Amino acid sequence: MSDAVTATRAQIQIGSITVDGFMLPDGSYRMSQEQAAEAIEEPPVYALRFLRSKASKALLGDDYTDYKPESVEVETGEGRRGQTRINALPLSVVSAYWFTKANKGNKAAVILCWALLTESLERRFDKAFDIERTEEERNDRLTQRMGELEAQMSA
């Protein structure tokens, strides 16, 4: 019998980017190492290199020194094919990776971090002012914001 952790999969929309998100039995969320890197236009090996870097230790603490992604089994839905195991990263690790890459000048990471940070603030302001938006509206706004940021950075 296997002691492997099995995650459930859901598609997550981040503006115009779609990634697979995973939920572990304890309710915590994960993202695959591969998609964390692809979201900022890098090869997956760069995410692994980040995990072994001084930057990960500085942002995440000593527990992440030589951190290795969890290998997680993924439930496959009806009619779905594909990978049944992923190298899973907690969202705090994905955030630290994107933040570090943005800090080092990765344009896609800068755009993604800036847009998500602005959305996070906007969600809190929306709540304070009783503004309700659908997830579709939020993703449309995020996509627009990312496009504007990209245009500004290219100018």
PDB file of C-alpha atoms in Angstrom:
ATOM      1  CA  MET A   1       0.000   0.000   0.000  1.00  0.00           C
ATOM      2  CA  SER A   2       1.251   3.464  -0.910  1.00  0.00           C
ATOM      3  CA  ASP A   3       1.486   6.362   1.550  1.00  0.00           C
ATOM      4  CA  ALA A   4       1.454   8.826  -1.343  1.00  0.00           C
ATOM      5  CA  VAL A   5      -0.533  12.005  -0.955  1.00  0.00           C
ATOM      6  CA  THR A   6      -3.204  12.408  -3.630  1.00  0.00           C
ATOM      7  CA  ALA A   7      -4.240  15.876  -4.750  1.00  0.00           C
ATOM      8  CA  THR A   8      -7.318  17.037  -6.591  1.00  0.00           C
ATOM      9  CA  ARG A   9      -6.883  19.256  -9.632  1.00  0.00           C
ATOM     10  CA  ALA A  10      -8.725  22.379 -10.731  1.00  0.00           C
ATOM     11  CA  GLN A  11      -8.002  24.898 -13.439  1.00  0.00           C
ATOM     12  CA  ILE A  12      -7.028  28.288 -12.043  1.00  0.00           C
ATOM     13  CA  GLN A  13      -7.316  31.439 -14.109  1.00  0.00           C
ATOM     14  CA  ILE A  14      -4.720  34.143 -13.432  1.00  0.00           C
ATOM     15  CA  GLY A  15      -5.700  36.861 -15.878  1.00  0.00           C
ATOM     16  CA  SER A  16      -4.974  35.375 -19.295  1.00  0.00           C
ATOM     17  CA  ILE A  17      -2.884  32.521 -17.855  1.00  0.00           C
ATOM     18  CA  THR A  18      -4.495  29.191 -17.004  1.00  0.00           C
ATOM     19  CA  VAL A  19      -2.701  26.811 -14.657  1.00  0.00           C
ATOM     20  CA  ASP A  20      -3.614  23.616 -12.904  1.00  0.00           C
ATOM     21  CA  GLY A  21      -4.031  24.133  -9.186  1.00  0.00           C
ATOM     22  CA  PHE A  22      -3.913  21.273  -6.728  1.00  0.00           C
ATOM     23  CA  MET A  23      -5.481  20.798  -3.328  1.00  0.00           C
ATOM     24  CA  LEU A  24      -4.023  18.299  -0.890  1.00  0.00           C
ATOM     25  CA  PRO A  25      -6.203  16.321   1.528  1.00  0.00           C
ATOM     26  CA  ASP A  26      -5.301  18.773   4.333  1.00  0.00           C
ATOM     27  CA  GLY A  27      -6.812  21.644   2.288  1.00  0.00           C
ATOM     28  CA  SER A  28      -3.484  23.261   1.380  1.00  0.00           C
ATOM     29  CA  TYR A  29      -2.821  24.336  -2.194  1.00  0.00           C
ATOM     30  CA  ARG A  30       0.010  23.518  -4.546  1.00  0.00           C
ATOM     31  CA  MET A  31       1.148  24.452  -8.024  1.00  0.00           C
ATOM     32  CA  SER A  32       3.399  22.344 -10.193  1.00  0.00           C
ATOM     33  CA  GLN A  33       7.046  23.302 -10.489  1.00  0.00           C
ATOM     34  CA  GLU A  34       6.626  23.225 -14.259  1.00  0.00           C
ATOM     35  CA  GLN A  35       3.696  25.628 -14.409  1.00  0.00           C
ATOM     36  CA  ALA A  36       5.217  27.971 -11.807  1.00  0.00           C
ATOM     37  CA  ALA A  37       8.156  28.423 -14.175  1.00  0.00           C
ATOM     38  CA  GLU A  38       6.090  28.547 -17.366  1.00  0.00           C
ATOM     39  CA  ALA A  39       3.886  31.318 -15.906  1.00  0.00           C
ATOM     40  CA  ILE A  40       6.926  33.613 -15.979  1.00  0.00           C
ATOM     41  CA  GLU A  41       8.276  32.218 -19.240  1.00  0.00           C
ATOM     42  CA  GLU A  42      11.111  30.150 -17.784  1.00  0.00           C
ATOM     43  CA  PRO A  43      12.053  26.490 -18.127  1.00  0.00           C
ATOM     44  CA  PRO A  44      11.016  24.305 -15.131  1.00  0.00           C
ATOM     45  CA  VAL A  45      14.630  23.720 -14.127  1.00  0.00           C
ATOM     46  CA  TYR A  46      14.835  27.392 -13.086  1.00  0.00           C
ATOM     47  CA  ALA A  47      12.228  26.799 -10.373  1.00  0.00           C
ATOM     48  CA  LEU A  48      14.310  23.908  -9.080  1.00  0.00           C
ATOM     49  CA  ARG A  49      17.438  26.082  -9.111  1.00  0.00           C
ATOM     50  CA  PHE A  50      15.574  28.728  -7.132  1.00  0.00           C
ATOM     51  CA  LEU A  51      14.763  26.156  -4.462  1.00  0.00           C
ATOM     52  CA  ARG A  52      18.476  25.556  -3.991  1.00  0.00           C
ATOM     53  CA  SER A  53      19.408  29.237  -3.964  1.00  0.00           C
ATOM     54  CA  LYS A  54      20.316  31.672  -1.205  1.00  0.00           C
ATOM     55  CA  ALA A  55      17.297  33.735  -2.262  1.00  0.00           C
ATOM     56  CA  SER A  56      14.883  30.963  -1.295  1.00  0.00           C
ATOM     57  CA  LYS A  57      16.543  30.640   2.097  1.00  0.00           C
ATOM     58  CA  ALA A  58      16.413  34.429   2.604  1.00  0.00           C
ATOM     59  CA  LEU A  59      12.710  34.676   1.717  1.00  0.00           C
ATOM     60  CA  LEU A  60      11.421  31.388   3.074  1.00  0.00           C
ATOM     61  CA  GLY A  61      13.750  30.593   5.965  1.00  0.00           C
ATOM     62  CA  ASP A  62      16.118  27.772   6.805  1.00  0.00           C
ATOM     63  CA  ASP A  63      13.427  25.123   6.265  1.00  0.00           C
ATOM     64  CA  TYR A  64      13.778  25.728   2.534  1.00  0.00           C
ATOM     65  CA  THR A  65      17.516  25.160   2.311  1.00  0.00           C
ATOM     66  CA  ASP A  66      17.898  22.430  -0.295  1.00  0.00           C
ATOM     67  CA  TYR A  67      14.100  22.094  -0.399  1.00  0.00           C
ATOM     68  CA  LYS A  68      12.828  19.508  -2.833  1.00  0.00           C
ATOM     69  CA  PRO A  69       9.345  19.706  -4.352  1.00  0.00           C
ATOM     70  CA  GLU A  70       6.863  17.176  -3.054  1.00  0.00           C
ATOM     71  CA  SER A  71       6.039  14.447  -5.522  1.00  0.00           C
ATOM     72  CA  VAL A  72       2.251  14.325  -5.415  1.00  0.00           C
ATOM     73  CA  GLU A  73      -0.173  11.964  -7.119  1.00  0.00           C
ATOM     74  CA  VAL A  74      -3.027  13.705  -8.898  1.00  0.00           C
ATOM     75  CA  GLU A  75      -6.513  12.334  -9.296  1.00  0.00           C
ATOM     76  CA  THR A  76      -7.429  12.113 -12.943  1.00  0.00           C
ATOM     77  CA  GLY A  77     -10.973  13.067 -13.808  1.00  0.00           C
ATOM     78  CA  GLU A  78     -13.168  11.206 -16.215  1.00  0.00           C
ATOM     79  CA  GLY A  79     -11.901  11.509 -19.750  1.00  0.00           C
ATOM     80  CA  ARG A  80      -8.704  13.227 -18.616  1.00  0.00           C
ATOM     81  CA  ARG A  81      -5.320  12.014 -19.616  1.00  0.00           C
ATOM     82  CA  GLY A  82      -1.966  13.263 -18.641  1.00  0.00           C
ATOM     83  CA  GLN A  83       0.434  13.445 -15.814  1.00  0.00           C
ATOM     84  CA  THR A  84      -0.558  11.601 -12.663  1.00  0.00           C
ATOM     85  CA  ARG A  85       2.336  12.926 -10.540  1.00  0.00           C
ATOM     86  CA  ILE A  86       3.648  16.450 -10.194  1.00  0.00           C
ATOM     87  CA  ASN A  87       6.478  18.197  -8.405  1.00  0.00           C
ATOM     88  CA  ALA A  88       4.274  20.269  -6.102  1.00  0.00           C
ATOM     89  CA  LEU A  89       5.226  23.651  -4.682  1.00  0.00           C
ATOM     90  CA  PRO A  90       3.337  25.453  -1.899  1.00  0.00           C
ATOM     91  CA  LEU A  91       1.945  28.817  -2.984  1.00  0.00           C
ATOM     92  CA  SER A  92       4.375  30.626  -0.671  1.00  0.00           C
ATOM     93  CA  VAL A  93       7.253  29.043  -2.587  1.00  0.00           C
ATOM     94  CA  VAL A  94       5.713  29.947  -5.955  1.00  0.00           C
ATOM     95  CA  SER A  95       5.242  33.533  -4.739  1.00  0.00           C
ATOM     96  CA  ALA A  96       8.831  33.739  -3.480  1.00  0.00           C
ATOM     97  CA  TYR A  97      10.098  32.333  -6.792  1.00  0.00           C
ATOM     98  CA  TRP A  98       8.110  34.843  -8.860  1.00  0.00           C
ATOM     99  CA  PHE A  99       9.082  37.726  -6.543  1.00  0.00           C
ATOM    100  CA  THR A 100      12.779  36.820  -6.742  1.00  0.00           C
ATOM    101  CA  LYS A 101      12.664  36.546 -10.523  1.00  0.00           C
ATOM    102  CA  ALA A 102      10.845  39.886 -10.746  1.00  0.00           C
ATOM    103  CA  ASN A 103      13.513  41.428  -8.552  1.00  0.00           C
ATOM    104  CA  LYS A 104      16.156  40.084 -10.934  1.00  0.00           C
ATOM    105  CA  GLY A 105      14.434  41.679 -13.934  1.00  0.00           C
ATOM    106  CA  ASN A 106      12.347  38.856 -15.421  1.00  0.00           C
ATOM    107  CA  LYS A 107       9.779  40.960 -17.298  1.00  0.00           C
ATOM    108  CA  ALA A 108       7.013  38.331 -17.178  1.00  0.00           C
ATOM    109  CA  ALA A 109       7.536  37.931 -13.418  1.00  0.00           C
ATOM    110  CA  VAL A 110       7.469  41.714 -12.873  1.00  0.00           C
ATOM    111  CA  ILE A 111       4.182  42.008 -14.767  1.00  0.00           C
ATOM    112  CA  LEU A 112       2.598  39.047 -12.987  1.00  0.00           C
ATOM    113  CA  CYS A 113       3.710  40.125  -9.484  1.00  0.00           C
ATOM    114  CA  TRP A 114       2.697  43.752 -10.000  1.00  0.00           C
ATOM    115  CA  ALA A 115      -0.710  42.815 -11.408  1.00  0.00           C
ATOM    116  CA  LEU A 116      -1.413  40.283  -8.635  1.00  0.00           C
ATOM    117  CA  LEU A 117      -0.305  42.693  -5.921  1.00  0.00           C
ATOM    118  CA  THR A 118      -2.602  45.379  -7.313  1.00  0.00           C
ATOM    119  CA  GLU A 119      -5.470  42.869  -7.506  1.00  0.00           C
ATOM    120  CA  SER A 120      -4.896  41.854  -3.896  1.00  0.00           C
ATOM    121  CA  LEU A 121      -5.199  45.486  -2.772  1.00  0.00           C
ATOM    122  CA  GLU A 122      -8.184  46.048  -5.041  1.00  0.00           C
ATOM    123  CA  ARG A 123     -10.010  43.041  -3.523  1.00  0.00           C
ATOM    124  CA  ARG A 124      -9.601  44.537  -0.052  1.00  0.00           C
ATOM    125  CA  PHE A 125     -10.820  47.945  -1.210  1.00  0.00           C
ATOM    126  CA  ASP A 126     -13.765  46.300  -2.989  1.00  0.00           C
ATOM    127  CA  LYS A 127     -14.722  44.587   0.263  1.00  0.00           C
ATOM    128  CA  ALA A 128     -14.429  47.810   2.262  1.00  0.00           C
ATOM    129  CA  PHE A 129     -16.658  49.639  -0.230  1.00  0.00           C
ATOM    130  CA  ASP A 130     -19.075  46.711  -0.717  1.00  0.00           C
ATOM    131  CA  ILE A 131     -18.156  46.271  -4.385  1.00  0.00           C
ATOM    132  CA  GLU A 132     -18.840  42.800  -5.723  1.00  0.00           C
ATOM    133  CA  ARG A 133     -17.102  41.475  -8.814  1.00  0.00           C
ATOM    134  CA  THR A 134     -17.293  38.060 -10.415  1.00  0.00           C
ATOM    135  CA  GLU A 135     -14.136  36.030 -10.901  1.00  0.00           C
ATOM    136  CA  GLU A 136     -14.569  36.568 -14.644  1.00  0.00           C
ATOM    137  CA  GLU A 137     -14.579  40.336 -14.091  1.00  0.00           C
ATOM    138  CA  ARG A 138     -11.498  40.058 -11.875  1.00  0.00           C
ATOM    139  CA  ASN A 139      -9.663  37.995 -14.493  1.00  0.00           C
ATOM    140  CA  ASP A 140     -10.652  40.424 -17.239  1.00  0.00           C
ATOM    141  CA  ARG A 141      -9.301  43.312 -15.122  1.00  0.00           C
ATOM    142  CA  LEU A 142      -6.123  41.346 -14.362  1.00  0.00           C
ATOM    143  CA  THR A 143      -5.604  40.504 -18.050  1.00  0.00           C
ATOM    144  CA  GLN A 144      -6.116  44.171 -18.982  1.00  0.00           C
ATOM    145  CA  ARG A 145      -3.740  45.309 -16.233  1.00  0.00           C
ATOM    146  CA  MET A 146      -1.082  42.826 -17.367  1.00  0.00           C
ATOM    147  CA  GLY A 147      -1.424  44.023 -20.956  1.00  0.00           C
ATOM    148  CA  GLU A 148      -1.065  47.660 -19.874  1.00  0.00           C
ATOM    149  CA  LEU A 149       1.999  46.837 -17.787  1.00  0.00           C
ATOM    150  CA  GLU A 150       3.570  44.944 -20.667  1.00  0.00           C
ATOM    151  CA  ALA A 151       2.942  47.888 -23.009  1.00  0.00           C
ATOM    152  CA  GLN A 152       4.447  50.326 -20.489  1.00  0.00           C
ATOM    153  CA  MET A 153       7.521  48.166 -20.038  1.00  0.00           C
ATOM    154  CA  SER A 154       7.985  47.798 -23.805  1.00  0.00           C
ATOM    155  CA  ALA A 155       7.720  51.524 -24.484  1.00  0.00           C
TER     156      ALA A 155
END
